[in-house]
mmCIF file of C-alpha atoms and ligand atoms in Angstrom:
data_model
loop_
_atom_site.group_PDB
_atom_site.id
_atom_site.type_symbol
_atom_site.label_atom_id
_atom_site.label_comp_id
_atom_site.label_asym_id
_atom_site.label_seq_id
_atom_site.Cartn_x
_atom_site.Cartn_y
_atom_site.Cartn_z
ATOM 1 C CA MET A 1 29.297 -15.186 8.966
ATOM 2 C CA THR A 2 26.639 -16.543 6.854
ATOM 3 C CA ASP A 3 22.670 -16.411 8.173
ATOM 4 C CA PHE A 4 20.767 -19.865 8.216
ATOM 5 C CA PRO A 5 17.917 -20.040 5.851
ATOM 6 C CA PHE A 6 14.631 -19.979 7.767
ATOM 7 C CA SER A 7 10.663 -20.257 6.918
ATOM 8 C CA PHE A 8 7.579 -19.055 7.873
ATOM 9 C CA VAL A 9 4.010 -19.827 7.295
ATOM 10 C CA LEU A 10 1.306 -17.307 6.034
ATOM 11 C CA PRO A 11 -1.866 -19.245 7.364
ATOM 12 C CA GLN A 12 -5.010 -19.225 5.547
ATOM 13 C CA PRO A 13 -7.559 -17.668 6.398
ATOM 14 C CA ASN A 14 -6.075 -15.499 9.091
ATOM 15 C CA VAL A 15 -3.099 -14.522 7.047
ATOM 16 C CA ILE A 16 -1.002 -12.896 9.996
ATOM 17 C CA PRO A 17 2.702 -14.712 9.426
ATOM 18 C CA SER A 18 4.032 -16.848 11.776
ATOM 19 C CA ARG A 19 7.218 -14.802 11.989
ATOM 20 C CA VAL A 20 6.665 -11.038 12.700
ATOM 21 C CA ASP A 21 9.141 -8.753 13.617
ATOM 22 C CA ASN A 22 7.276 -5.299 13.499
ATOM 23 C CA HIS A 23 3.725 -4.800 13.287
ATOM 24 C CA ILE A 24 2.742 -1.012 11.802
ATOM 25 C CA VAL A 25 -0.789 0.551 12.610
ATOM 26 C CA ARG A 26 -1.682 3.208 10.270
ATOM 27 C CA ASN A 27 -4.792 5.389 11.100
ATOM 28 C CA LEU A 28 -6.860 8.004 9.215
ATOM 29 C CA SER A 29 -4.746 10.837 10.709
ATOM 30 C CA SER A 30 -1.667 9.454 8.692
ATOM 31 C CA LEU A 31 -3.198 9.882 5.651
ATOM 32 C CA LYS A 32 -3.813 13.771 6.042
ATOM 33 C CA GLY A 33 -3.939 15.602 2.843
ATOM 34 C CA GLN A 34 -4.097 12.398 0.649
ATOM 35 C CA PHE A 35 -8.092 12.015 0.484
ATOM 36 C CA LEU A 36 -9.762 14.360 -2.195
ATOM 37 C CA ASP A 37 -12.745 14.916 0.077
ATOM 38 C CA GLN A 38 -11.120 17.264 2.847
ATOM 39 C CA ASP A 39 -14.278 18.244 4.444
ATOM 40 C CA THR A 40 -15.460 14.403 4.897
ATOM 41 C CA TYR A 41 -11.959 13.583 5.801
ATOM 42 C CA ASN A 42 -11.837 16.241 8.640
ATOM 43 C CA GLU A 43 -15.259 15.239 9.726
ATOM 44 C CA MET A 44 -14.726 11.644 10.030
ATOM 45 C CA LEU A 45 -11.350 12.520 11.911
ATOM 46 C CA SER A 46 -13.125 14.669 14.453
ATOM 47 C CA LYS A 47 -15.030 11.844 15.360
ATOM 48 C CA ASP A 48 -12.722 8.884 15.005
ATOM 49 C CA ASP A 49 -9.022 8.153 14.192
ATOM 50 C CA SER A 50 -10.032 4.739 12.385
ATOM 51 C CA LEU A 51 -7.681 1.919 11.472
ATOM 52 C CA ILE A 52 -6.896 2.225 7.802
ATOM 53 C CA TYR A 53 -4.248 -0.515 7.309
ATOM 54 C CA GLU A 54 -1.582 -2.568 9.006
ATOM 55 C CA VAL A 55 1.644 -4.001 8.013
ATOM 56 C CA TYR A 56 3.491 -7.038 9.453
ATOM 57 C CA GLU A 57 7.103 -6.928 8.674
ATOM 58 C CA VAL A 58 9.619 -9.740 8.841
ATOM 59 C CA LYS A 59 12.771 -7.936 9.738
ATOM 60 C CA ARG A 60 16.336 -8.285 7.827
ATOM 61 C CA PRO A 61 19.270 -6.224 7.567
ATOM 62 C CA GLU A 62 18.220 -3.035 5.468
ATOM 63 C CA ILE A 63 21.080 -3.694 2.984
ATOM 64 C CA GLU A 64 21.646 -4.450 -0.585
ATOM 65 C CA GLY A 65 21.401 -8.115 -1.171
ATOM 66 C CA GLU A 66 18.641 -8.944 1.450
ATOM 67 C CA PHE A 67 15.089 -8.900 0.977
ATOM 68 C CA LEU A 68 12.377 -7.168 3.100
ATOM 69 C CA MET A 69 9.141 -9.112 3.298
ATOM 70 C CA GLY A 70 5.636 -8.927 4.759
ATOM 71 C CA ILE A 71 2.201 -8.633 4.917
ATOM 72 C CA SER A 72 0.025 -5.674 4.278
ATOM 73 C CA ILE A 73 -3.680 -5.579 5.181
ATOM 74 C CA VAL A 74 -5.839 -2.515 3.856
ATOM 75 C CA HIS A 75 -9.205 -2.417 5.716
ATOM 76 C CA PRO A 76 -12.582 -1.754 3.541
ATOM 77 C CA GLY A 77 -13.870 1.574 4.139
ATOM 78 C CA LYS A 78 -14.196 5.073 2.092
ATOM 79 C CA VAL A 79 -13.465 8.402 2.751
ATOM 80 C CA GLY A 80 -16.451 10.084 0.706
ATOM 81 C CA LYS A 81 -16.224 8.431 -2.604
ATOM 82 C CA GLU A 82 -12.486 7.324 -2.124
ATOM 83 C CA PHE A 83 -11.657 3.893 -0.808
ATOM 84 C CA TYR A 84 -8.931 3.241 1.971
ATOM 85 C CA MET A 85 -5.708 3.047 0.617
ATOM 86 C CA THR A 86 -1.980 3.111 1.994
ATOM 87 C CA LYS A 87 -0.123 6.291 2.031
ATOM 88 C CA GLY A 88 1.967 5.113 -0.864
ATOM 89 C CA HIS A 89 5.542 5.961 -1.734
ATOM 90 C CA TYR A 90 8.593 5.911 -3.793
ATOM 91 C CA HIS A 91 11.644 3.823 -3.071
ATOM 92 C CA THR A 92 14.501 6.097 -1.712
ATOM 93 C CA VAL A 93 16.886 4.087 -3.725
ATOM 94 C CA ILE A 94 14.505 4.637 -6.946
ATOM 95 C CA ASP A 95 15.715 1.780 -9.033
ATOM 96 C CA THR A 96 14.368 -0.939 -6.850
ATOM 97 C CA ALA A 97 11.514 -3.092 -7.576
ATOM 98 C CA GLU A 98 8.946 -4.727 -5.428
ATOM 99 C CA ILE A 99 6.753 -8.261 -5.920
ATOM 100 C CA TYR A 100 3.299 -8.215 -4.423
ATOM 101 C CA TYR A 101 0.984 -11.439 -4.074
ATOM 102 C CA CYS A 102 -2.647 -10.899 -3.296
ATOM 103 C CA MET A 103 -3.892 -13.565 -0.867
ATOM 104 C CA ARG A 104 -7.349 -12.100 0.015
ATOM 105 C CA GLY A 105 -9.683 -9.343 -1.013
ATOM 106 C CA GLU A 106 -10.190 -7.041 -4.043
ATOM 107 C CA GLY A 107 -8.600 -3.874 -5.179
ATOM 108 C CA PHE A 108 -5.760 -2.024 -7.211
ATOM 109 C CA MET A 109 -2.162 -0.945 -6.790
ATOM 110 C CA VAL A 110 -1.999 2.559 -8.227
ATOM 111 C CA MET A 111 1.304 3.330 -9.552
ATOM 112 C CA GLU A 112 3.346 6.274 -11.547
ATOM 113 C CA THR A 113 6.557 7.380 -12.339
ATOM 114 C CA PRO A 114 8.689 10.542 -11.680
ATOM 115 C CA GLU A 115 8.077 11.345 -15.547
ATOM 116 C CA GLY A 116 4.201 11.157 -14.912
ATOM 117 C CA GLU A 117 3.455 7.570 -16.361
ATOM 118 C CA THR A 118 0.753 5.927 -14.624
ATOM 119 C CA CYS A 119 -0.656 2.473 -14.205
ATOM 120 C CA VAL A 120 -3.528 0.893 -12.111
ATOM 121 C CA GLU A 121 -3.376 -2.677 -11.901
ATOM 122 C CA PRO A 122 -6.318 -4.769 -10.367
ATOM 123 C CA LEU A 123 -5.804 -7.254 -7.408
ATOM 124 C CA SER A 124 -7.392 -10.231 -6.565
ATOM 125 C CA PRO A 125 -6.628 -13.354 -4.696
ATOM 126 C CA GLY A 126 -3.966 -15.188 -6.881
ATOM 127 C CA SER A 127 -2.534 -12.144 -8.687
ATOM 128 C CA VAL A 128 1.127 -11.212 -8.660
ATOM 129 C CA LEU A 129 2.233 -7.803 -9.272
ATOM 130 C CA TYR A 130 5.579 -6.798 -10.285
ATOM 131 C CA VAL A 131 6.444 -3.175 -9.580
ATOM 132 C CA PRO A 132 9.460 -2.404 -11.671
ATOM 133 C CA PRO A 133 12.210 0.110 -10.497
ATOM 134 C CA ARG A 134 10.988 3.578 -10.264
ATOM 135 C CA TRP A 135 7.328 3.120 -10.012
ATOM 136 C CA ALA A 136 5.887 4.606 -6.745
ATOM 137 C CA HIS A 137 2.753 2.486 -5.476
ATOM 138 C CA ARG A 138 -0.295 2.630 -3.214
ATOM 139 C CA SER A 139 -2.584 -0.418 -2.449
ATOM 140 C CA ILE A 140 -6.408 0.386 -2.406
ATOM 141 C CA CYS A 141 -9.050 -1.877 -1.118
ATOM 142 C CA THR A 142 -12.459 -1.700 -2.989
ATOM 143 C CA SER A 143 -14.007 -4.702 -1.262
ATOM 144 C CA ARG A 144 -16.913 -3.605 0.966
ATOM 145 C CA GLN A 145 -16.662 -6.066 3.831
ATOM 146 C CA GLU A 146 -13.126 -7.818 3.197
ATOM 147 C CA ASP A 147 -9.568 -6.973 3.976
ATOM 148 C CA LEU A 148 -7.264 -6.543 1.001
ATOM 149 C CA VAL A 149 -4.363 -8.833 2.206
ATOM 150 C CA THR A 150 -0.997 -8.851 -0.054
ATOM 151 C CA PHE A 151 2.450 -10.287 0.616
ATOM 152 C CA PHE A 152 5.248 -8.285 -0.424
ATOM 153 C CA ALA A 153 9.153 -8.537 -0.974
ATOM 154 C CA TYR A 154 11.508 -5.773 -1.641
ATOM 155 C CA PRO A 155 15.018 -5.181 -1.366
ATOM 156 C CA GLY A 156 16.597 -4.360 1.753
ATOM 157 C CA ASN A 157 18.326 -1.000 0.860
ATOM 158 C CA ALA A 158 15.205 0.270 -0.833
ATOM 159 C CA GLY A 159 14.140 2.698 1.801
ATOM 160 C CA HIS A 160 10.862 4.634 1.545
ATOM 161 C CA ASP A 161 10.228 8.168 0.277
ATOM 162 C CA TYR A 162 6.573 9.188 1.350
ATOM 163 C CA GLY A 163 7.474 13.127 1.114
ATOM 164 C CA THR A 164 6.898 13.035 -2.635
ATOM 165 C CA ILE A 165 3.634 11.568 -2.617
ATOM 166 C CA GLU A 166 2.389 13.490 0.447
ATOM 167 C CA LYS A 167 2.549 16.785 -1.564
ATOM 168 C CA LEU A 168 -0.278 16.016 -4.183
ATOM 169 C CA GLY A 169 -1.138 12.542 -3.805
ATOM 170 C CA PHE A 170 -1.042 9.915 -7.250
ATOM 171 C CA ARG A 171 -2.180 11.222 -10.202
ATOM 172 C CA LYS A 172 -5.026 8.399 -10.561
ATOM 173 C CA LEU A 173 -7.690 8.083 -7.844
ATOM 174 C CA VAL A 174 -9.973 5.046 -7.343
ATOM 175 C CA LEU A 175 -13.701 6.226 -6.718
ATOM 176 C CA ASP A 176 -17.028 4.213 -5.696
ATOM 177 C CA GLY A 177 -18.802 6.039 -8.689
ATOM 178 C CA GLU A 178 -22.614 6.001 -9.335
ATOM 179 C CA LYS A 179 -22.022 3.220 -11.882
ATOM 180 C CA GLY A 180 -19.368 1.351 -10.128
ATOM 181 C CA ILE A 181 -15.596 1.786 -9.588
ATOM 182 C CA GLU A 182 -14.163 4.647 -11.381
ATOM 183 C CA ILE A 183 -10.377 5.455 -11.928
ATOM 184 C CA VAL A 184 -10.104 9.164 -12.306
ATOM 185 C CA ASP A 185 -7.368 11.752 -12.838
ATOM 186 C CA ASN A 186 -6.392 13.410 -9.552
ATOM 187 C CA PRO A 187 -7.727 17.065 -10.077
ATOM 188 C CA ARG A 188 -4.793 18.635 -7.851
ATOM 189 C CA PHE A 189 -2.490 17.695 -10.916
ATOM 190 C CA GLY A 190 -2.983 20.723 -13.298
HETATM 191 C C1 F6R B 1 7.257 -1.723 1.144
HETATM 192 C C2 F6R B 1 5.857 -1.484 0.480
HETATM 193 C C3 F6R B 1 4.841 -2.152 1.379
HETATM 194 C C4 F6R B 1 4.115 -1.144 1.831
HETATM 195 C C5 F6R B 1 3.007 -1.136 2.689
HETATM 196 C C6 F6R B 1 2.332 -0.049 3.336
HETATM 197 O O1 F6R B 1 8.195 -0.951 0.018
HETATM 198 O O2 F6R B 1 5.474 -1.137 -0.505
HETATM 199 O O3 F6R B 1 5.351 -3.123 2.304
HETATM 200 O O4 F6R B 1 4.909 -0.497 2.928
HETATM 201 O O5 F6R B 1 1.889 -1.847 2.061
HETATM 202 O O6 F6R B 1 2.126 0.963 2.603
HETATM 203 P P1 F6R B 1 2.887 2.525 2.879
HETATM 204 O O7 F6R B 1 4.608 1.857 3.262
HETATM 205 O O8 F6R B 1 3.041 3.167 1.669
HETATM 206 O O9 F6R B 1 2.362 3.205 4.097
HETATM 207 ZN ZN1 ZN B 2 7.440 -0.094 -1.677
#
């Protein structure tokens, strides 16, 4: 049996897809151990488990040959000097790529490979980012007021490996420094 083609709309300016099968909400508590300033993290969490990012997914079978699509929205904010960000992950099937299209906001995609290569690409409205196979990825919102909104598409069989990144985080951090945005080495990597 074949599927029937379908279309949906990413309306401007509110960006929520006209077709949504799943809405994921990630709060501060789901980023435990990821922010550099753990004291500020714990202090913030003791007051409020703030909303950090959301994902609106269009479901398809999670098999090779399919694409999974959706919208990722990272809200503005910081923990200490570090901007709000997604957990970030490798794909379980590591040789699967992903495409992102930035619809709104300002930010970065921080990426790295298991071999230790790193790449930090800026995201702004209209940018298309290709994340090649083997690159872990995390999106970071650096705007003070505006959400970072990206459309993504990736292979149905990719899966998500969060555990590797949960150990030490990414090798590069994006901070709100004295002279503006700073991309620095994560001190947890020796
Ligand atoms: C899927 C993908 C995105 C992210 C989303 C949330 O492979 O990369 O859809 O899932 O930006 O980030 P994570 O999954 O890292 O919490
Ligand atoms: Zn991914």
